[in-house]
Short mmCIF file of C-alpha atoms in Angstrom, two decimals:
data_model
loop_
_atom_site.label_atom_id
_atom_site.label_comp_id
_atom_site.label_asym_id
_atom_site.label_seq_id
_atom_site.Cartn_x
_atom_site.Cartn_y
_atom_site.Cartn_z
CA MET A 1462 -36.79 -26.73 31.28
CA ILE A 1463 -33.11 -27.02 32.45
CA TYR A 1464 -33.78 -30.86 32.70
CA THR A 1465 -34.93 -30.93 28.70
CA VAL A 1466 -31.71 -29.18 27.93
CA VAL A 1467 -29.36 -31.12 29.51
CA LEU A 1468 -31.41 -33.92 27.99
CA ILE A 1469 -31.30 -32.96 24.62
CA ILE A 1470 -27.63 -32.31 24.91
CA THR A 1471 -26.94 -35.85 26.27
CA LEU A 1472 -28.97 -36.94 23.17
CA ILE A 1473 -26.94 -34.64 20.59
CA GLY A 1474 -23.79 -36.03 22.67
CA GLU A 1475 -24.15 -39.62 22.81
CA SER A 1476 -25.51 -40.09 19.02
CA ILE A 1477 -21.76 -39.23 17.97
CA GLY A 1478 -19.91 -41.34 20.43
CA GLN A 1479 -19.66 -38.99 23.59
CA THR A 1480 -21.49 -38.34 26.86
CA ILE A 1481 -21.18 -35.13 27.74
CA TYR A 1482 -22.98 -35.40 31.25
CA LYS A 1483 -25.53 -36.81 32.33
CA ASP A 1484 -28.61 -36.19 34.51
CA ASN A 1485 -28.91 -36.54 38.15
CA GLY A 1486 -32.30 -36.03 38.01
CA ASP A 1487 -32.70 -33.14 40.33
CA ASP A 1488 -33.36 -29.94 38.44
CA ASN A 1489 -30.13 -27.55 39.35
CA PRO A 1490 -27.87 -26.80 36.72
CA ILE A 1491 -25.23 -29.22 36.00
CA ASN A 1492 -20.84 -28.64 36.63
CA GLY A 1493 -19.90 -28.05 33.20
CA LEU A 1494 -22.97 -27.34 31.14
CA GLN A 1495 -21.68 -23.63 30.56
CA PHE A 1496 -17.94 -25.40 29.35
CA ASP A 1497 -19.58 -28.26 27.03
CA ILE A 1498 -21.95 -25.05 25.87
CA ASP A 1499 -18.37 -23.39 24.67
CA ILE A 1500 -16.67 -26.06 23.58
CA PHE A 1501 -19.68 -26.61 21.01
CA HIS A 1502 -19.33 -23.09 20.08
CA TYR A 1503 -15.63 -22.87 19.90
CA ARG A 1504 -16.00 -26.48 17.20
CA ASP A 1505 -19.01 -24.89 15.14
CA VAL A 1506 -16.22 -21.62 14.75
CA GLN A 1507 -13.88 -23.33 13.73
CA LEU A 1508 -15.76 -25.02 10.87
CA GLN A 1509 -16.77 -22.39 9.90
CA LYS A 1510 -13.42 -20.43 9.48
CA GLN A 1511 -11.88 -23.86 7.31
CA MET A 1512 -15.49 -23.52 5.01
CA LYS A 1513 -14.64 -19.74 4.68
CA ASN A 1514 -11.12 -21.23 3.75
CA LEU A 1515 -11.78 -23.82 1.26
CA LYS A 1516 -14.30 -21.60 0.01
CA ASP A 1517 -11.42 -18.98 -1.34
CA GLN A 1518 -9.28 -21.55 -2.16
CA ASN A 1519 -11.80 -22.68 -4.64
CA ASN A 1520 -12.61 -18.97 -6.00
CA LEU A 1521 -8.86 -18.74 -6.70
CA ILE A 1522 -8.08 -21.62 -8.41
CA ARG A 1523 -10.95 -20.50 -10.34
CA GLU A 1524 -10.50 -17.41 -10.98
CA THR A 1525 -6.84 -18.66 -12.23
CA ASP A 1526 -8.26 -21.12 -14.86
CA ASP A 1527 -10.47 -18.55 -15.94
CA ILE A 1528 -7.03 -16.54 -17.25
CA LEU A 1529 -5.75 -19.65 -17.97
CA GLN A 1530 -8.41 -19.94 -20.65
CA PHE A 1531 -9.08 -16.45 -21.78
CA GLN A 1532 -4.92 -16.50 -22.35
CA LEU A 1533 -5.25 -20.05 -24.69
CA ARG A 1534 -9.08 -19.52 -26.18
CA CYS A 1535 -7.59 -16.24 -27.32
CA LYS A 1536 -3.96 -17.82 -29.23
CA ASN A 1537 -6.00 -20.26 -30.60
CA GLU A 1538 -8.23 -18.17 -31.83
CA THR A 1539 -4.83 -16.17 -33.60
CA GLY A 1540 -5.47 -13.16 -31.56
CA THR A 1541 -2.59 -11.31 -29.06
CA TYR A 1542 -3.05 -11.49 -25.50
CA GLN A 1543 -2.22 -8.53 -23.48
CA GLU A 1544 -2.76 -8.05 -20.09
CA ARG A 1545 -3.01 -4.10 -18.06
CA ARG A 1546 -2.46 -4.36 -14.40
CA VAL A 1547 -3.25 -0.76 -13.81
CA ALA A 1548 -6.65 -1.52 -15.15
CA ASN A 1549 -6.59 -4.70 -13.84
CA ALA A 1550 -8.21 -6.02 -17.12
CA GLN A 1551 -7.40 -8.31 -20.08
CA TYR A 1552 -7.28 -7.72 -23.42
CA CYS A 1553 -7.62 -10.17 -27.02
CA PHE A 1554 -6.89 -8.30 -30.08
CA MET A 1555 -7.98 -10.47 -32.37
CA LYS A 1556 -7.48 -9.60 -36.23
CA SER A 1557 -10.30 -11.77 -37.63
CA SER A 1558 -13.43 -8.91 -39.46
CA PHE A 1559 -16.42 -9.98 -37.65
CA THR A 1560 -19.69 -7.38 -37.92
CA TRP A 1561 -20.60 -6.14 -34.51
CA ASN A 1562 -22.77 -8.34 -33.31
CA ALA A 1563 -20.88 -11.54 -33.92
CA GLY A 1564 -17.30 -9.44 -32.94
CA LYS A 1565 -19.70 -8.95 -29.71
CA THR A 1566 -20.33 -13.37 -29.69
CA LYS A 1567 -17.16 -13.65 -30.25
CA CYS A 1568 -15.66 -12.04 -27.36
CA GLN A 1569 -18.73 -13.73 -25.52
CA SER A 1570 -17.13 -17.41 -26.66
CA LEU A 1571 -14.25 -16.05 -25.02
CA LYS A 1572 -15.69 -15.25 -21.47
CA SER A 1573 -15.02 -11.27 -22.20
CA TYR A 1574 -17.03 -8.95 -24.13
CA LEU A 1575 -16.39 -6.10 -26.31
CA LEU A 1576 -13.74 -3.15 -25.51
CA GLU A 1577 -15.07 0.22 -22.83
CA ILE A 1578 -12.33 2.34 -22.57
CA ASN A 1579 -13.20 4.03 -19.33
CA SER A 1580 -10.10 6.76 -19.64
CA GLU A 1581 -7.58 8.22 -21.34
CA ALA A 1582 -4.87 6.87 -19.53
CA GLU A 1583 -6.45 2.90 -20.61
CA GLN A 1584 -7.21 5.28 -24.25
CA ASN A 1585 -3.70 5.73 -24.49
CA TRP A 1586 -2.47 2.72 -23.36
CA LEU A 1587 -4.51 0.34 -26.22
CA MET A 1588 -3.72 3.47 -28.88
CA ASP A 1589 0.41 2.24 -27.73
CA LYS A 1590 -0.87 -1.56 -29.15
CA VAL A 1591 -3.21 -1.06 -31.58
CA SER A 1592 -2.19 2.97 -33.24
CA THR A 1593 -3.49 2.28 -36.76
CA GLY A 1594 -6.42 -0.01 -37.67
CA LYS A 1595 -10.06 -0.29 -37.60
CA TRP A 1596 -11.33 -2.02 -34.36
CA TRP A 1597 -15.08 -2.33 -33.15
CA THR A 1598 -14.79 -1.55 -29.47
CA GLY A 1599 -18.81 -1.64 -27.20
CA GLY A 1600 -19.66 1.60 -27.82
CA ILE A 1601 -23.45 1.47 -29.30
CA LYS A 1602 -26.19 3.36 -29.53
CA HIS A 1603 -28.94 3.16 -27.01
CA PRO A 1604 -32.16 2.15 -28.09
CA GLN A 1605 -34.51 4.76 -26.29
CA TYR A 1606 -31.63 7.46 -25.99
CA ASP A 1607 -29.98 9.76 -28.06
CA ASP A 1608 -26.81 9.11 -26.43
CA TRP A 1609 -24.04 6.40 -26.63
CA VAL A 1610 -23.40 3.30 -23.74
CA TRP A 1611 -21.25 1.04 -23.10
CA ASP A 1612 -22.83 -2.65 -24.58
CA HIS A 1613 -22.36 -4.67 -21.76
CA SER A 1614 -21.67 -2.85 -18.23
CA GLY A 1615 -24.96 -0.56 -19.65
CA ASN A 1616 -22.34 2.43 -17.98
CA ASP A 1617 -22.29 6.05 -19.42
CA LEU A 1618 -19.11 7.18 -21.81
CA THR A 1619 -17.58 8.48 -18.81
CA TYR A 1620 -14.53 8.99 -21.06
CA ARG A 1621 -15.28 10.42 -24.49
CA ASN A 1622 -12.70 10.25 -27.70
CA TRP A 1623 -14.85 11.31 -30.52
CA TYR A 1624 -13.12 12.36 -34.16
CA PRO A 1625 -14.31 16.12 -34.87
CA ASN A 1626 -17.60 15.94 -35.50
CA GLN A 1627 -18.46 12.87 -34.64
CA PRO A 1628 -20.91 10.59 -34.25
CA ASN A 1629 -22.50 12.12 -36.94
CA GLY A 1630 -23.89 8.96 -38.34
CA GLY A 1631 -27.62 9.23 -37.17
CA LYS A 1632 -29.82 5.77 -37.09
CA SER A 1633 -27.42 3.90 -39.84
CA GLU A 1634 -24.69 4.67 -37.89
CA GLU A 1635 -24.95 2.98 -33.95
CA CYS A 1636 -22.00 1.53 -33.53
CA MET A 1637 -18.90 2.78 -32.67
CA LEU A 1638 -15.47 1.54 -34.18
CA SER A 1639 -11.88 2.85 -32.83
CA GLU A 1640 -10.13 4.11 -36.25
CA ASP A 1641 -6.35 5.28 -35.54
CA GLY A 1642 -7.22 6.63 -32.38
CA SER A 1643 -10.37 8.24 -31.97
CA TRP A 1644 -14.22 7.22 -31.67
CA HIS A 1645 -16.65 7.12 -35.15
CA ASP A 1646 -19.75 6.19 -35.22
CA TYR A 1647 -20.16 2.80 -38.00
CA PRO A 1648 -22.50 0.91 -39.64
CA CYS A 1649 -23.30 -2.36 -37.46
CA ASP A 1650 -22.75 -4.65 -40.34
CA PHE A 1651 -19.12 -3.65 -41.59
CA ARG A 1652 -17.12 -5.83 -40.74
CA PHE A 1653 -13.72 -4.48 -38.55
CA LYS A 1654 -11.27 -6.77 -36.01
CA ILE A 1655 -12.31 -6.69 -32.36
CA ILE A 1656 -10.83 -5.90 -28.45
CA CYS A 1657 -12.58 -8.26 -26.69
CA GLU A 1658 -11.88 -7.48 -22.60
CA ARG A 1659 -12.48 -9.23 -19.43
CA GLY A 1660 -11.88 -7.54 -15.93
CA MET A 1661 -9.82 -9.40 -13.19
#
Protein backbone atom coordinates (compact mmCIF):
# COMPACT_ATOMS: atom_id res chain seq x y z
CA MET A 1 0.00 0.00 0.00
CA ILE A 2 2.77 2.41 0.93
CA TYR A 3 4.71 1.40 -2.17
CA THR A 4 1.71 2.28 -4.37
CA VAL A 5 1.27 5.71 -2.75
CA VAL A 6 4.99 6.42 -3.09
CA LEU A 7 4.98 5.41 -6.75
CA ILE A 8 1.99 7.62 -7.55
CA ILE A 9 3.45 10.66 -5.80
CA THR A 10 6.82 10.04 -7.48
CA LEU A 11 5.15 9.98 -10.91
CA ILE A 12 3.28 13.21 -10.10
CA GLY A 13 6.52 14.86 -9.03
CA GLU A 14 8.33 13.74 -12.19
CA SER A 15 5.43 14.89 -14.38
CA ILE A 16 6.00 18.49 -13.25
CA GLY A 17 9.74 18.29 -13.64
CA GLN A 18 10.52 17.47 -10.02
CA THR A 19 11.46 14.28 -8.19
CA ILE A 20 9.83 14.35 -4.81
CA TYR A 21 11.63 11.22 -3.65
CA LYS A 22 12.39 7.77 -5.03
CA ASP A 23 11.20 4.39 -3.88
CA ASN A 24 13.89 2.56 -1.91
CA GLY A 25 12.49 -0.89 -2.64
CA ASP A 26 11.10 -1.77 0.78
CA ASP A 27 7.72 -1.35 2.44
CA ASN A 28 8.87 1.04 5.16
CA PRO A 29 7.61 4.64 5.09
CA ILE A 30 10.05 6.96 3.37
CA ASN A 31 11.32 9.90 5.39
CA GLY A 32 9.93 13.13 4.02
CA LEU A 33 6.63 11.68 2.76
CA GLN A 34 4.53 13.74 5.17
CA PHE A 35 6.66 16.79 4.45
CA ASP A 36 6.04 16.51 0.70
CA ILE A 37 2.32 15.96 1.21
CA ASP A 38 2.22 19.06 3.43
CA ILE A 39 3.90 21.07 0.68
CA PHE A 40 1.27 19.96 -1.84
CA HIS A 41 -1.50 20.84 0.63
CA TYR A 42 0.03 24.26 1.33
CA ARG A 43 0.30 25.05 -2.39
CA ASP A 44 -3.26 23.91 -2.96
CA VAL A 45 -4.56 26.17 -0.17
CA GLN A 46 -2.59 29.12 -1.55
CA LEU A 47 -3.98 28.56 -5.05
CA GLN A 48 -7.51 28.38 -3.69
CA LYS A 49 -7.02 31.67 -1.84
CA GLN A 50 -5.67 33.32 -4.98
CA MET A 51 -8.61 32.05 -7.02
CA LYS A 52 -11.08 33.37 -4.42
CA ASN A 53 -9.37 36.77 -4.45
CA LEU A 54 -9.56 36.90 -8.25
CA LYS A 55 -13.26 35.98 -8.18
CA ASP A 56 -13.95 38.67 -5.57
CA GLN A 57 -12.12 41.27 -7.66
CA ASN A 58 -14.01 40.19 -10.77
CA ASN A 59 -17.35 40.45 -8.95
CA LEU A 60 -16.46 43.92 -7.69
CA ILE A 61 -15.54 45.06 -11.21
CA ARG A 62 -18.78 43.62 -12.61
CA GLU A 63 -20.86 45.30 -9.89
CA THR A 64 -19.13 48.65 -10.45
CA ASP A 65 -19.73 48.34 -14.19
CA ASP A 66 -23.43 47.57 -13.62
CA ILE A 67 -23.78 50.67 -11.43
CA LEU A 68 -22.09 52.91 -13.99
CA GLN A 69 -24.15 51.45 -16.83
CA PHE A 70 -27.36 52.10 -14.88
CA GLN A 71 -26.40 55.72 -14.27
CA LEU A 72 -25.35 56.28 -17.88
CA ARG A 73 -28.37 54.64 -19.49
CA CYS A 74 -30.74 56.43 -17.12
CA LYS A 75 -29.29 59.83 -18.07
CA ASN A 76 -29.11 58.98 -21.79
CA GLU A 77 -32.82 58.22 -21.78
CA THR A 78 -33.61 61.62 -20.19
CA GLY A 79 -34.00 60.13 -16.73
CA THR A 80 -32.70 61.68 -13.52
CA TYR A 81 -30.47 59.38 -11.51
CA GLN A 82 -30.51 59.39 -7.71
CA GLU A 83 -28.77 57.17 -5.17
CA ARG A 84 -29.89 56.44 -1.63
CA ARG A 85 -27.22 54.66 0.37
CA VAL A 86 -29.50 54.15 3.38
CA ALA A 87 -31.85 51.99 1.30
CA ASN A 88 -28.90 50.51 -0.61
CA ALA A 89 -30.64 51.26 -3.88
CA GLN A 90 -30.47 53.47 -6.95
CA TYR A 91 -33.43 55.20 -8.59
CA CYS A 92 -34.05 56.44 -12.10
CA PHE A 93 -36.88 58.98 -12.51
CA MET A 94 -38.14 58.74 -16.11
CA LYS A 95 -40.31 61.68 -17.12
CA SER A 96 -41.63 60.12 -20.32
CA SER A 97 -45.11 58.59 -20.19
CA PHE A 98 -45.57 54.80 -20.14
CA THR A 99 -48.33 52.30 -19.56
CA TRP A 100 -47.58 50.14 -16.54
CA ASN A 101 -46.37 47.21 -18.66
CA ALA A 102 -44.29 49.46 -20.90
CA GLY A 103 -42.79 51.03 -17.79
CA LYS A 104 -41.89 47.61 -16.43
CA THR A 105 -40.19 46.75 -19.73
CA LYS A 106 -38.31 50.05 -19.75
CA CYS A 107 -36.99 49.44 -16.22
CA GLN A 108 -35.93 45.92 -17.17
CA SER A 109 -33.99 47.36 -20.12
CA LEU A 110 -32.04 49.38 -17.52
CA LYS A 111 -31.42 46.19 -15.50
CA SER A 112 -33.78 47.46 -12.82
CA TYR A 113 -37.46 47.18 -11.88
CA LEU A 114 -40.46 49.39 -11.16
CA LEU A 115 -40.22 51.06 -7.77
CA GLU A 116 -40.94 49.06 -4.61
CA ILE A 117 -41.51 51.12 -1.45
CA ASN A 118 -40.80 49.09 1.67
CA SER A 119 -40.74 51.65 4.47
CA GLU A 120 -42.01 55.06 5.52
CA ALA A 121 -38.43 56.35 5.44
CA GLU A 122 -38.08 55.33 1.80
CA GLN A 123 -41.48 56.86 0.97
CA ASN A 124 -40.50 60.17 2.60
CA TRP A 125 -37.13 60.25 0.83
CA LEU A 126 -38.79 59.66 -2.53
CA MET A 127 -41.41 62.33 -1.92
CA ASP A 128 -38.62 64.83 -1.30
CA LYS A 129 -37.59 64.11 -4.90
CA VAL A 130 -41.05 63.87 -6.49
CA SER A 131 -43.53 65.49 -4.16
CA THR A 132 -46.01 66.08 -6.97
CA GLY A 133 -47.15 64.27 -10.09
CA LYS A 134 -48.21 60.74 -10.95
CA TRP A 135 -45.62 57.94 -11.05
CA TRP A 136 -46.11 54.25 -11.65
CA THR A 137 -44.79 51.93 -8.94
CA GLY A 138 -44.22 48.18 -9.07
CA GLY A 139 -47.35 47.43 -7.05
CA ILE A 140 -49.93 45.14 -8.68
CA LYS A 141 -53.09 43.30 -7.72
CA HIS A 142 -52.21 39.66 -7.14
CA PRO A 143 -53.65 37.60 -10.02
CA GLN A 144 -55.08 34.94 -7.68
CA TYR A 145 -55.68 36.67 -4.34
CA ASP A 146 -57.52 39.86 -3.53
CA ASP A 147 -54.43 41.64 -2.26
CA TRP A 148 -51.51 43.72 -3.52
CA VAL A 149 -47.89 42.66 -3.97
CA TRP A 150 -44.68 44.06 -5.42
CA ASP A 151 -44.25 42.75 -8.95
CA HIS A 152 -40.46 42.29 -8.99
CA SER A 153 -39.93 40.65 -5.60
CA GLY A 154 -43.38 39.10 -5.22
CA ASN A 155 -43.44 40.37 -1.62
CA ASP A 156 -46.54 41.57 0.21
CA LEU A 157 -46.81 45.28 0.98
CA THR A 158 -45.20 45.42 4.41
CA TYR A 159 -45.57 49.21 4.31
CA ARG A 160 -48.72 50.84 2.91
CA ASN A 161 -49.49 54.44 2.02
CA TRP A 162 -52.86 54.27 0.32
CA TYR A 163 -54.91 57.42 -0.12
CA PRO A 164 -58.15 57.27 1.95
CA ASN A 165 -60.68 54.81 0.45
CA GLN A 166 -58.00 53.42 -1.91
CA PRO A 167 -57.69 50.94 -3.53
CA ASN A 168 -61.26 51.00 -4.80
CA GLY A 169 -61.20 50.17 -8.51
CA GLY A 170 -61.65 46.42 -8.35
CA LYS A 171 -60.57 44.45 -11.42
CA SER A 172 -60.51 47.54 -13.62
CA GLU A 173 -57.68 49.14 -11.64
CA GLU A 174 -54.94 46.62 -10.84
CA CYS A 175 -51.74 48.70 -10.99
CA MET A 176 -50.44 51.03 -8.31
CA LEU A 177 -49.71 54.69 -8.84
CA SER A 178 -48.03 57.18 -6.54
CA GLU A 179 -49.94 60.45 -6.85
CA ASP A 180 -48.73 63.47 -4.88
CA GLY A 181 -47.18 61.13 -2.35
CA SER A 182 -50.14 58.76 -1.81
CA TRP A 183 -50.93 55.45 -3.45
CA HIS A 184 -53.87 54.87 -5.80
CA ASP A 185 -55.04 51.95 -7.89
CA TYR A 186 -55.33 52.78 -11.59
CA PRO A 187 -56.05 51.05 -14.90
CA CYS A 188 -52.75 49.61 -16.10
CA ASP A 189 -53.09 51.01 -19.62
CA PHE A 190 -53.03 54.63 -18.46
CA ARG A 191 -49.78 56.46 -19.21
CA PHE A 192 -47.67 58.05 -16.48
CA LYS A 193 -44.06 58.70 -15.54
CA ILE A 194 -42.09 55.85 -13.94
CA ILE A 195 -39.50 55.34 -11.22
CA CYS A 196 -37.06 52.47 -11.79
CA GLU A 197 -35.20 51.01 -8.84
CA ARG A 198 -32.02 49.00 -8.78
CA GLY A 199 -30.92 47.19 -5.63
CA MET A 200 -27.21 47.47 -4.87
